[in-house]
Short mmCIF file of C-alpha atoms in Angstrom, two decimals:
data_model
loop_
_atom_site.label_atom_id
_atom_site.label_comp_id
_atom_site.label_asym_id
_atom_site.label_seq_id
_atom_site.Cartn_x
_atom_site.Cartn_y
_atom_site.Cartn_z
CA MET A 587 -23.08 18.61 63.69
CA SER A 588 -21.83 21.57 65.66
CA ASP A 589 -20.51 19.32 68.41
CA LEU A 590 -18.45 17.34 65.74
CA ASN A 591 -17.08 20.66 64.26
CA SER A 592 -16.19 22.09 67.69
CA GLY A 593 -14.42 18.84 68.67
CA ALA A 594 -12.40 18.81 65.51
CA GLN A 595 -11.33 22.29 65.99
CA ALA A 596 -10.16 21.71 69.65
CA GLU A 597 -8.29 18.73 68.57
CA ALA A 598 -6.57 20.63 65.76
CA SER A 599 -5.67 23.52 68.21
CA ASN A 600 -4.22 21.19 70.86
CA PRO A 601 -0.50 20.49 70.18
CA ALA A 602 -0.56 17.35 72.33
CA THR A 603 -3.03 15.68 70.07
CA LYS A 604 -1.08 16.46 66.79
CA PRO A 605 1.23 13.76 65.55
CA ALA A 606 4.93 14.34 65.13
CA MET A 607 5.50 15.41 61.49
CA ASN A 608 8.07 13.28 59.54
CA PRO A 609 10.42 15.54 57.54
CA VAL A 610 10.46 13.00 54.67
CA ALA A 611 6.80 12.75 54.64
CA SER A 612 6.50 16.35 54.67
CA GLU A 613 8.89 16.78 51.73
CA ALA A 614 6.96 14.10 49.78
CA THR A 615 3.77 15.95 50.50
CA ARG A 616 5.19 19.12 49.25
CA THR A 617 6.64 17.50 46.12
CA VAL A 618 3.19 15.95 45.31
CA THR A 619 1.49 19.25 45.89
CA MET A 620 3.92 21.04 43.69
CA THR A 621 3.36 18.57 40.66
CA ALA A 622 -0.40 18.49 41.00
CA ILE A 623 -2.06 17.56 37.66
CA PRO A 624 -4.54 19.98 36.05
CA THR A 625 -8.14 18.93 35.93
CA GLY A 626 -8.23 18.83 32.07
CA MET A 627 -5.11 16.82 32.02
CA LYS A 628 -6.59 14.31 34.60
CA SER A 629 -9.61 13.70 32.33
CA ARG A 630 -7.31 13.05 29.34
CA LEU A 631 -5.16 10.79 31.37
CA ALA A 632 -8.10 8.96 32.58
CA ILE A 633 -9.16 8.36 28.93
CA VAL A 634 -5.79 7.23 27.90
CA MET A 635 -5.62 4.78 30.87
CA ALA A 636 -9.16 3.49 30.03
CA SER A 637 -8.01 2.92 26.48
CA ILE A 638 -4.92 1.01 27.67
CA VAL A 639 -7.10 -1.07 29.90
CA LEU A 640 -9.48 -1.84 27.00
CA ALA A 641 -6.62 -2.69 24.63
CA ALA A 642 -5.29 -5.05 27.33
CA CYS A 643 -8.61 -6.74 27.31
CA ALA A 644 -8.66 -7.22 23.53
CA VAL A 645 -8.25 -10.62 22.10
CA PRO A 646 -5.14 -10.74 19.77
CA PRO A 647 -5.17 -12.62 16.34
CA ALA A 648 -3.57 -15.98 16.32
CA GLU A 649 0.16 -16.09 16.21
CA HIS A 650 1.84 -17.09 12.99
CA ALA A 651 5.25 -16.65 11.25
CA LYS A 652 5.81 -13.69 9.12
CA LEU A 653 6.31 -14.22 5.48
CA PRO A 654 10.12 -13.46 5.34
CA ASP A 655 10.61 -15.91 8.19
CA THR A 656 8.67 -18.66 6.50
CA VAL A 657 10.53 -17.98 3.22
CA SER A 658 13.92 -18.07 4.99
CA THR A 659 13.06 -21.59 6.22
CA VAL A 660 12.28 -22.94 2.76
CA ALA A 661 14.46 -20.99 0.18
CA PRO A 662 17.84 -22.34 -0.39
CA ALA A 663 20.87 -20.06 -0.56
CA ALA A 664 21.35 -20.50 -4.35
CA TRP A 665 19.88 -22.10 -7.35
CA ASP A 666 20.84 -25.67 -8.42
CA VAL A 667 20.85 -24.91 -12.17
CA ASP A 668 23.79 -22.79 -13.15
CA VAL A 669 22.68 -20.16 -15.74
CA THR A 670 24.46 -17.01 -16.99
CA GLN A 671 23.03 -14.16 -14.75
CA ASN A 672 22.86 -10.44 -15.39
CA PRO A 673 21.23 -7.66 -13.27
CA ILE A 674 18.30 -7.39 -15.77
CA GLU A 675 15.25 -5.74 -14.34
CA THR A 676 12.29 -8.06 -14.48
CA GLU A 677 9.73 -5.29 -14.55
CA ALA A 678 8.00 -5.33 -17.92
CA TRP A 679 10.02 -8.49 -18.63
CA TRP A 680 8.43 -8.81 -22.12
CA GLN A 681 10.85 -5.99 -23.30
CA GLN A 682 13.72 -8.43 -23.02
CA PHE A 683 12.55 -10.00 -26.21
CA GLY A 684 13.15 -6.85 -28.27
CA ASP A 685 9.84 -7.24 -30.19
CA PRO A 686 7.85 -4.05 -30.44
CA THR A 687 4.68 -5.89 -31.52
CA LEU A 688 4.90 -8.19 -28.34
CA HIS A 689 5.38 -5.04 -26.18
CA GLN A 690 2.24 -3.42 -27.60
CA LEU A 691 0.27 -6.65 -27.44
CA VAL A 692 0.97 -7.26 -23.72
CA ALA A 693 0.33 -3.61 -22.87
CA GLU A 694 -3.13 -3.77 -24.56
CA VAL A 695 -3.95 -7.15 -22.94
CA LEU A 696 -3.07 -5.79 -19.42
CA ALA A 697 -5.20 -2.54 -20.06
CA GLN A 698 -8.13 -4.09 -21.72
CA ASN A 699 -8.62 -7.76 -20.50
CA LEU A 700 -12.02 -8.36 -19.03
CA ASP A 701 -10.78 -10.76 -16.31
CA VAL A 702 -8.40 -7.97 -14.96
CA GLN A 703 -11.31 -5.54 -14.96
CA ALA A 704 -13.45 -8.08 -13.06
CA ALA A 705 -10.61 -8.65 -10.51
CA VAL A 706 -10.19 -4.91 -9.92
CA GLU A 707 -13.95 -4.83 -9.14
CA ARG A 708 -13.49 -7.56 -6.55
CA VAL A 709 -10.80 -5.35 -4.92
CA LYS A 710 -13.31 -2.56 -4.68
CA GLN A 711 -15.93 -4.95 -3.23
CA ALA A 712 -13.37 -6.09 -0.60
CA GLU A 713 -12.50 -2.42 0.26
CA ALA A 714 -16.29 -1.79 0.66
CA VAL A 715 -16.63 -4.73 3.13
CA THR A 716 -13.70 -3.22 5.11
CA VAL A 717 -15.58 0.13 5.37
CA GLU A 718 -18.65 -1.64 6.60
CA GLN A 719 -16.70 -3.64 9.25
CA ARG A 720 -14.85 -0.43 10.34
CA ALA A 721 -18.25 1.40 10.70
CA ALA A 722 -19.28 -1.18 13.39
CA LEU A 723 -16.54 0.23 15.67
CA LEU A 724 -18.22 3.75 15.73
CA PRO A 725 -21.50 4.96 17.22
CA GLN A 726 -24.60 5.25 15.07
CA LEU A 727 -26.92 8.27 15.19
CA ASP A 728 -30.41 8.13 13.58
CA LEU A 729 -33.22 10.70 13.39
CA ASN A 730 -36.71 9.56 14.14
CA ALA A 731 -40.03 11.35 13.35
CA ILE A 732 -43.66 10.46 13.78
CA GLY A 733 -46.96 11.84 12.59
CA ALA A 734 -50.31 10.09 13.18
CA ASP A 735 -54.06 10.81 13.13
CA GLN A 736 -56.00 7.81 14.40
CA ARG A 737 -59.31 6.76 16.10
CA GLN A 738 -59.14 5.43 19.46
CA ASN A 739 -62.04 3.40 20.61
CA THR A 740 -60.81 2.22 23.95
CA PRO A 741 -61.84 4.56 26.85
CA PRO A 742 -60.90 6.87 28.21
CA PRO A 743 -61.15 9.21 26.30
CA LEU A 744 -62.91 8.39 23.13
CA GLY A 745 -62.36 10.03 19.84
CA TYR A 746 -59.52 11.03 17.43
CA VAL A 747 -55.90 11.14 18.54
CA ARG A 748 -53.35 13.28 16.78
CA GLU A 749 -49.67 12.70 17.57
CA ALA A 750 -46.48 14.32 16.30
CA GLY A 751 -42.82 14.04 17.40
CA VAL A 752 -39.24 14.05 16.58
CA GLY A 753 -36.08 12.58 18.19
CA VAL A 754 -32.67 11.20 17.77
CA THR A 755 -31.32 7.77 18.73
CA ALA A 756 -27.74 6.95 19.32
CA SER A 757 -26.31 3.41 19.66
CA TRP A 758 -22.83 2.03 20.25
CA LYS A 759 -21.37 -1.37 20.73
CA PRO A 760 -18.04 -0.91 22.64
CA ASP A 761 -15.43 -3.30 21.24
CA VAL A 762 -14.12 -4.20 24.60
CA PHE A 763 -12.57 -7.52 23.73
CA GLY A 764 -11.60 -6.70 20.20
CA GLY A 765 -13.92 -8.85 18.18
CA GLU A 766 -14.99 -6.19 15.74
CA ARG A 767 -11.40 -4.84 15.34
CA LEU A 768 -10.32 -8.31 14.46
CA ALA A 769 -13.14 -8.46 11.77
CA VAL A 770 -11.77 -5.28 10.43
CA LEU A 771 -8.27 -6.85 10.35
CA ALA A 772 -9.55 -9.96 8.44
CA ALA A 773 -11.33 -7.67 6.02
CA LYS A 774 -8.10 -5.79 5.32
CA ALA A 775 -6.32 -9.12 4.78
CA GLN A 776 -9.06 -9.90 2.28
CA VAL A 777 -8.35 -6.56 0.49
CA GLU A 778 -4.61 -7.49 0.37
CA HIS A 779 -5.61 -10.83 -1.03
CA SER A 780 -7.69 -9.34 -3.64
CA GLN A 781 -5.01 -6.87 -4.73
CA ASP A 782 -2.33 -9.65 -4.86
CA ALA A 783 -4.82 -11.70 -6.85
CA VAL A 784 -4.99 -8.92 -9.39
CA ASP A 785 -1.21 -8.96 -9.76
CA GLU A 786 -1.17 -12.78 -9.99
CA LEU A 787 -3.76 -12.55 -12.67
CA LYS A 788 -1.86 -9.88 -14.58
CA LEU A 789 1.39 -11.93 -14.31
CA ALA A 790 -0.37 -15.05 -15.76
CA LEU A 791 -2.19 -13.00 -18.33
CA ALA A 792 1.01 -11.40 -19.66
CA ALA A 793 2.75 -14.74 -19.78
CA ASN A 794 -0.30 -16.36 -21.50
CA ALA A 795 -0.44 -13.53 -24.17
CA ALA A 796 3.34 -13.75 -24.68
CA SER A 797 3.09 -17.53 -25.17
CA ALA A 798 0.10 -17.19 -27.50
CA TYR A 799 2.14 -14.70 -29.50
CA ILE A 800 5.08 -17.03 -29.66
CA ASP A 801 2.87 -19.85 -30.85
CA LEU A 802 1.48 -17.48 -33.49
CA ARG A 803 4.99 -16.58 -34.78
CA TRP A 804 5.93 -20.34 -34.60
CA ALA A 805 2.83 -21.30 -36.71
CA GLN A 806 3.59 -18.53 -39.22
CA THR A 807 7.22 -19.65 -39.49
CA GLU A 808 5.98 -23.20 -39.99
CA GLN A 809 3.71 -22.11 -42.70
CA LYS A 810 6.57 -20.39 -44.49
CA ILE A 811 8.75 -23.46 -44.07
CA LEU A 812 6.02 -25.61 -45.71
CA GLN A 813 5.58 -23.04 -48.63
CA ASP A 814 9.35 -23.01 -49.24
CA ASN A 815 9.63 -26.82 -49.22
CA ILE A 816 6.64 -27.09 -51.45
CA GLU A 817 8.41 -24.87 -54.00
CA ILE A 818 11.59 -27.08 -53.63
CA ARG A 819 9.60 -30.27 -54.18
CA THR A 820 7.63 -28.73 -56.94
CA ARG A 821 10.88 -28.08 -58.80
CA ALA A 822 12.06 -31.50 -58.04
CA LEU A 823 8.75 -32.85 -59.52
CA HIS A 824 9.31 -30.91 -62.69
CA LEU A 825 12.83 -32.06 -62.93
CA THR A 826 11.91 -35.78 -62.73
CA GLN A 827 9.10 -35.19 -65.28
CA GLU A 828 11.65 -33.52 -67.67
CA ARG A 829 14.18 -36.33 -67.12
CA ARG A 830 11.50 -38.85 -67.83
CA ALA A 831 10.59 -37.09 -71.03
CA TYR A 832 14.18 -37.51 -72.22
CA GLY A 833 14.33 -41.08 -70.97
CA LEU A 834 16.74 -40.24 -68.20
CA SER A 835 14.31 -41.07 -65.39
CA ASN A 836 11.41 -43.33 -64.87
CA SER A 837 7.67 -43.02 -63.68
CA LEU A 838 8.69 -44.27 -60.23
CA ASP A 839 10.73 -41.17 -59.55
CA VAL A 840 7.92 -38.94 -60.74
CA ALA A 841 5.40 -40.77 -58.42
CA ARG A 842 7.72 -40.47 -55.48
CA ALA A 843 8.13 -36.74 -56.17
CA GLN A 844 4.46 -36.15 -56.44
CA ASN A 845 3.90 -38.15 -53.14
CA GLN A 846 6.38 -35.99 -51.36
CA LEU A 847 4.78 -32.85 -52.70
CA SER A 848 1.21 -33.80 -51.88
CA ASP A 849 2.08 -34.64 -48.31
CA LEU A 850 3.45 -31.24 -47.81
CA GLN A 851 0.42 -29.56 -49.36
CA ALA A 852 -1.87 -31.48 -47.03
CA ARG A 853 -0.23 -29.87 -44.03
CA LEU A 854 -0.86 -26.34 -45.18
CA PRO A 855 -4.60 -26.15 -44.08
CA ARG A 856 -3.91 -27.49 -40.66
CA ILE A 857 -1.22 -24.94 -39.94
CA GLY A 858 -3.54 -22.22 -41.40
CA SER A 859 -6.12 -23.34 -38.77
CA THR A 860 -3.53 -23.08 -35.95
CA ILE A 861 -2.76 -19.51 -37.07
CA GLN A 862 -6.32 -18.60 -36.83
CA HIS A 863 -6.78 -20.23 -33.38
CA GLN A 864 -3.90 -18.22 -31.90
CA LEU A 865 -5.22 -14.91 -33.48
CA SER A 866 -8.57 -15.65 -31.84
CA LEU A 867 -7.00 -16.52 -28.56
CA ILE A 868 -4.99 -13.30 -28.54
CA ALA A 869 -8.26 -11.25 -29.32
CA VAL A 870 -9.90 -12.91 -26.29
CA TYR A 871 -7.02 -12.01 -24.07
CA SER A 872 -7.19 -8.38 -25.24
CA GLY A 873 -10.98 -8.13 -24.83
CA ARG A 874 -11.57 -7.86 -28.52
CA THR A 875 -13.30 -9.72 -31.35
CA PRO A 876 -11.21 -12.13 -33.49
CA GLU A 877 -11.49 -9.81 -36.45
CA SER A 878 -10.22 -6.66 -34.59
CA VAL A 879 -6.66 -7.83 -33.92
CA ASP A 880 -5.33 -6.84 -37.40
CA HIS A 881 -4.30 -3.39 -36.25
CA LEU A 882 -1.39 -5.12 -34.37
CA LEU A 883 -0.13 -6.56 -37.77
CA LEU A 884 -0.37 -9.99 -36.25
CA THR A 885 -1.35 -11.44 -39.64
CA ASN A 886 2.03 -10.53 -41.11
CA ALA A 887 4.46 -13.27 -40.68
CA ALA A 888 7.45 -12.43 -38.35
CA PRO A 889 10.18 -14.57 -36.81
CA ILE A 890 9.91 -15.99 -33.24
CA PRO A 891 11.14 -13.37 -30.78
CA VAL A 892 14.54 -14.27 -29.34
CA PRO A 893 14.93 -13.78 -25.50
CA ALA A 894 18.01 -12.49 -23.70
CA ASN A 895 20.73 -15.11 -23.11
CA GLU A 896 21.12 -13.94 -19.46
CA VAL A 897 18.55 -14.44 -16.73
CA PRO A 898 17.87 -11.91 -13.89
CA GLY A 899 20.24 -12.41 -11.03
CA VAL A 900 17.62 -13.02 -8.33
CA LEU A 901 18.12 -14.89 -5.08
CA PRO A 902 15.68 -17.77 -4.27
CA SER A 903 14.32 -15.96 -1.25
CA THR A 904 13.84 -12.70 -3.32
CA ALA A 905 12.04 -14.50 -6.13
CA LEU A 906 9.61 -16.13 -3.65
CA LEU A 907 8.81 -12.81 -1.91
CA ARG A 908 7.99 -11.08 -5.19
CA ARG A 909 5.74 -13.88 -6.50
CA PRO A 910 2.03 -12.85 -6.32
CA ASP A 911 0.76 -16.31 -5.65
CA VAL A 912 3.06 -16.51 -2.59
CA ARG A 913 1.60 -13.20 -1.27
CA VAL A 914 -1.88 -14.52 -2.01
CA ALA A 915 -1.27 -17.63 0.08
CA TYR A 916 0.15 -15.54 3.02
CA ASP A 917 -2.78 -13.09 2.82
CA SER A 918 -4.96 -16.17 3.49
CA VAL A 919 -2.91 -17.05 6.59
CA GLU A 920 -3.37 -13.42 7.92
CA GLN A 921 -7.08 -13.58 7.25
CA ARG A 922 -7.41 -16.84 9.08
CA ALA A 923 -5.40 -15.64 11.97
CA ALA A 924 -7.79 -12.77 12.36
CA GLN A 925 -10.73 -15.08 12.10
CA VAL A 926 -9.32 -17.14 14.98
CA GLY A 927 -9.27 -13.96 17.19
CA VAL A 928 -12.90 -13.29 16.13
CA SER A 929 -13.97 -16.76 17.13
CA ARG A 930 -12.14 -16.43 20.53
CA ALA A 931 -13.72 -13.04 21.23
CA ARG A 932 -17.16 -14.75 21.28
CA ARG A 933 -16.30 -16.27 24.63
CA TYR A 934 -16.48 -12.85 26.24
CA PRO A 935 -19.34 -10.45 27.07
CA GLN A 936 -20.67 -8.01 24.40
CA PHE A 937 -22.06 -4.58 25.41
CA ASN A 938 -24.46 -2.30 23.81
CA LEU A 939 -25.11 1.30 24.70
CA SER A 940 -28.22 3.07 23.42
CA LEU A 941 -29.54 6.74 24.12
CA SER A 942 -32.71 8.41 22.64
CA ASP A 943 -34.15 11.75 23.17
CA GLY A 944 -37.06 13.69 21.56
CA LEU A 945 -40.39 15.55 21.80
CA LEU A 946 -43.84 14.01 21.51
CA ALA A 947 -47.02 16.09 21.21
CA ALA A 948 -50.38 14.37 21.49
CA SER A 949 -53.97 15.81 21.54
CA TRP A 950 -57.42 14.36 21.90
CA VAL A 951 -60.51 15.94 20.57
CA GLY A 952 -61.81 18.35 22.97
CA LEU A 953 -58.73 18.26 25.15
CA PRO A 954 -55.52 20.48 25.13
CA THR A 955 -52.39 19.32 23.54
CA LEU A 956 -49.91 17.58 25.77
CA THR A 957 -46.14 17.73 25.07
CA ASP A 958 -43.64 15.30 26.65
CA ASN A 959 -39.98 15.11 26.52
CA LEU A 960 -38.84 11.49 25.91
CA PHE A 961 -35.41 10.32 27.05
CA SER A 962 -33.99 6.88 27.66
CA ALA A 963 -30.69 5.30 28.21
CA ALA A 964 -29.71 1.75 28.43
CA LEU A 965 -26.55 -0.36 28.66
CA THR A 966 -26.85 -4.07 28.05
CA ALA A 967 -24.41 -6.83 28.41
CA THR A 968 -24.57 -10.23 26.95
CA SER A 969 -22.22 -12.99 28.03
CA PRO A 970 -22.28 -16.64 26.82
CA ILE A 971 -23.04 -19.22 29.54
CA PHE A 972 -24.09 -22.37 27.80
CA HIS A 973 -23.81 -22.84 23.96
CA ALA A 974 -23.38 -26.66 23.81
CA GLY A 975 -19.76 -26.37 22.53
CA GLU A 976 -20.76 -24.17 19.65
CA ILE A 977 -18.24 -21.45 20.46
CA GLN A 978 -15.25 -23.91 21.07
CA ALA A 979 -16.17 -25.69 17.88
CA GLY A 980 -15.98 -22.43 16.00
CA ILE A 981 -12.50 -21.64 17.60
CA GLU A 982 -11.05 -25.08 16.67
CA GLY A 983 -12.49 -24.88 13.14
CA SER A 984 -10.83 -21.35 12.61
CA GLU A 985 -7.54 -22.67 14.06
CA SER A 986 -7.65 -25.70 11.65
CA GLN A 987 -8.45 -23.41 8.75
CA MET A 988 -5.37 -21.17 9.68
CA ARG A 989 -3.12 -24.29 9.93
CA GLU A 990 -4.38 -25.37 6.39
CA SER A 991 -3.54 -21.91 5.01
CA GLU A 992 -0.05 -22.19 6.46
CA LEU A 993 0.37 -25.61 4.97
CA ASN A 994 -0.86 -24.19 1.54
CA LEU A 995 1.58 -21.43 1.86
CA ARG A 996 4.51 -23.80 2.33
CA GLU A 997 3.28 -25.90 -0.65
CA THR A 998 3.18 -22.78 -2.68
CA LEU A 999 6.69 -21.96 -1.77
CA LEU A 1000 7.93 -25.47 -2.69
CA SER A 1001 6.09 -25.40 -6.03
CA ALA A 1002 7.53 -21.94 -6.89
CA LEU A 1003 11.06 -23.24 -6.20
CA LYS A 1004 10.41 -26.20 -8.48
CA GLU A 1005 9.07 -23.99 -11.17
CA VAL A 1006 12.08 -21.75 -11.17
CA GLU A 1007 14.55 -24.58 -11.17
CA ASP A 1008 12.66 -26.41 -13.94
CA THR A 1009 12.38 -23.29 -16.19
CA ARG A 1010 16.06 -22.49 -15.63
CA SER A 1011 16.89 -25.99 -16.70
CA ASP A 1012 14.66 -25.67 -19.73
CA LEU A 1013 16.15 -22.30 -20.74
CA VAL A 1014 19.52 -23.94 -20.75
CA SER A 1015 18.60 -27.04 -22.58
CA THR A 1016 16.50 -25.26 -25.26
CA SER A 1017 19.41 -22.84 -25.92
CA ASP A 1018 21.78 -25.71 -26.51
CA SER A 1019 19.39 -27.27 -28.84
CA VAL A 1020 18.92 -24.18 -30.99
CA VAL A 1021 22.62 -24.04 -31.45
CA GLN A 1022 23.02 -27.64 -32.36
CA LEU A 1023 19.95 -27.70 -34.72
CA GLY A 1024 21.22 -24.58 -36.44
CA THR A 1025 24.37 -26.48 -37.32
CA ALA A 1026 22.44 -29.46 -38.51
CA LEU A 1027 20.24 -27.37 -40.71
CA SER A 1028 23.29 -25.84 -42.39
CA ALA A 1029 24.54 -29.39 -43.09
CA SER A 1030 21.21 -30.66 -44.37
CA ASP A 1031 20.85 -27.45 -46.66
CA GLN A 1032 24.25 -28.26 -48.21
CA ALA A 1033 23.32 -31.87 -48.65
CA LEU A 1034 20.10 -30.90 -50.43
CA ARG A 1035 21.85 -28.72 -52.88
CA LEU A 1036 24.61 -31.28 -53.57
CA SER A 1037 22.19 -34.11 -54.06
CA THR A 1038 20.02 -32.06 -56.43
CA GLU A 1039 23.05 -31.08 -58.53
CA LEU A 1040 24.37 -34.60 -58.62
CA TYR A 1041 20.86 -35.89 -59.59
CA LYS A 1042 20.86 -33.37 -62.55
CA GLY A 1043 24.01 -34.61 -63.69
CA GLY A 1044 23.02 -38.27 -63.43
CA ALA A 1045 25.60 -38.99 -60.74
CA ALA A 1046 23.06 -39.63 -57.96
CA ASP A 1047 19.78 -41.49 -57.51
CA PHE A 1048 16.52 -39.59 -56.93
CA LEU A 1049 16.24 -41.40 -53.54
CA ASP A 1050 19.23 -39.42 -52.46
CA VAL A 1051 17.35 -36.18 -53.35
CA LEU A 1052 14.29 -37.39 -51.42
CA ASP A 1053 16.29 -38.21 -48.41
CA ALA A 1054 17.91 -34.87 -48.52
CA GLN A 1055 14.58 -33.09 -48.87
CA GLN A 1056 13.21 -34.97 -45.86
CA ALA A 1057 16.33 -34.16 -43.77
CA TYR A 1058 16.08 -30.51 -44.72
CA LEU A 1059 12.35 -30.30 -43.81
CA ARG A 1060 13.00 -32.17 -40.62
CA ASP A 1061 15.79 -29.93 -39.43
CA GLN A 1062 13.79 -26.97 -40.29
CA ASP A 1063 10.80 -28.05 -38.32
CA SER A 1064 13.06 -29.03 -35.37
CA LEU A 1065 14.86 -25.68 -35.31
CA ASN A 1066 11.65 -23.81 -35.42
CA GLN A 1067 10.26 -25.95 -32.69
CA ALA A 1068 13.45 -25.38 -30.61
CA ARG A 1069 13.23 -21.71 -30.93
CA ARG A 1070 9.62 -21.73 -29.88
CA GLU A 1071 10.49 -23.90 -26.79
CA HIS A 1072 13.33 -21.56 -25.97
CA ALA A 1073 11.05 -18.44 -26.05
CA LEU A 1074 8.46 -20.24 -24.08
CA ALA A 1075 10.92 -21.27 -21.53
CA ALA A 1076 12.09 -17.74 -21.09
CA VAL A 1077 8.51 -16.60 -20.61
CA ALA A 1078 7.96 -19.43 -18.06
CA LEU A 1079 11.11 -18.37 -16.20
CA TYR A 1080 10.05 -14.67 -15.96
CA ARG A 1081 6.65 -15.84 -14.78
CA ALA A 1082 8.32 -18.16 -12.12
CA LEU A 1083 10.54 -15.26 -10.94
CA GLY A 1084 7.38 -13.17 -10.23
CA GLY A 1085 7.56 -11.04 -13.28
CA GLY A 1086 8.78 -8.00 -11.36
CA TRP A 1087 5.35 -7.21 -9.93
CA THR A 1088 5.69 -4.94 -6.88
CA LYS A 1089 3.50 -5.14 -3.83
CA ASP A 1090 0.98 -2.57 -5.14
CA GLY A 1091 1.48 -3.31 -8.88
CA LYS A 1092 2.19 0.35 -9.64
CA VAL A 1093 5.40 -0.23 -11.64
CA ASP A 1094 3.93 -2.40 -14.22
CA VAL A 1095 0.44 -0.97 -14.29
CA ALA A 1096 1.83 2.41 -15.04
CA LEU A 1097 4.20 1.08 -17.58
CA ALA A 1098 1.40 -0.94 -19.34
CA GLY A 1099 -0.75 2.16 -19.35
CA SER A 1100 1.89 4.35 -20.93
CA LEU A 1101 2.54 1.61 -23.55
CA SER A 1102 -1.17 1.25 -24.21
CA SER A 1103 -1.62 5.01 -24.68
CA ASP A 1104 1.38 5.21 -27.05
CA ALA A 1105 -0.16 2.42 -29.05
CA THR A 1106 -3.48 4.22 -29.14
CA GLN A 1107 -1.92 7.36 -30.41
CA ALA A 1108 0.02 5.43 -32.97
CA ASN A 1109 -3.09 4.00 -34.36
#
């Protein structure tokens, strides 16, 4: 060693053996020396570089089109059916009907419905699964303890053995290829799916409750129409009986009048049953018993709520993006894309690092206590070699499920466009029907009054009165039905437009909560 050191010193001191120094190299050397990295920064830089390398090794989720891109390929530039548009906000769309009872009903349904509460619990379950999946990315630390007093019969030595110890165990599965992170991504997509499903349920529930309320008001109006016409035909029956008593009419007219009256009276029980069915349905929607909906004054007859004449000015692409069912379908695509990545990550090695340390004290009868420090460390790696096509089959199955979800998304988009176009057309046609039938009812009302006056004066036959009565009842029924269909078409249109539900549902949930609290205070 001394010879090597002395030779090195002689070589360094001999100018002939020293190579010519390059000025550029010397400058570069000085530059590197001046910008030397501190030791602590080197360690942090090494960690960052290691993280970048591990991220580069991670398997990404399957590629798929984003929701706005998919919508842009499906949605037209404008709607086919021309309807008067107005920048009406679709949040809390039921307020467009101007019916306070309907407002209170929908608010209570959204706040108290049992299906909504169950859907919220499903969101919590999905969030818990996400926490479990995320925990797999972090190390686990456990505390172990042992205490034993046992008889050992195998020599040497013989006798009782007492043991006591305590230690800790740490384990970690480094997610080198990203399989666990993809599982977390799939769990997050499931949470989004559950949250959007809650919005979808609320939208459907609000529409169903509004439809049930409209049907209830239709049935109550129909009951009022029957009662009014029963009074009209009762007066006609009395008129024919008086005219027969004076010899101005015959028994045939009396029989016809009685027949018309009995037919109407037979319809009253059926319409009463329809009213009760709608009240029970509304009670179920609001999470109540059928007899507990009287506080909403639903049993008091009221006219069918009239919707606004204008519709929200929403573009097709905007309507599709705000629909909860479209977002639910897209959440399935994202979840399937992450599952494809999870399946692909199974082709790569999996690692497991475990560390344990502790103290163990053991004593035998007649011998001193022995204490030992137990420490172990292990790094294991498992890589698939031959699985008979199982992994590849799992990948192909996951990719097929993702393609199926993409097809379901496109089908949902097409169905949504059809629903909006159909409901816009229904809104226009039913509005025209209401106007025309209103004119027809005014004419039949005048015809009924004229025929009755002419019959009293003997200038008309009783058949003219019967025809006028039937036309008047028919027009009343038709107008009532048209108003019902017009209101239902407006509900269907708001539902088809997405109802104004935001991504997190905060707007409508907060509004429904405030309306429900106001209703509770009023009661």
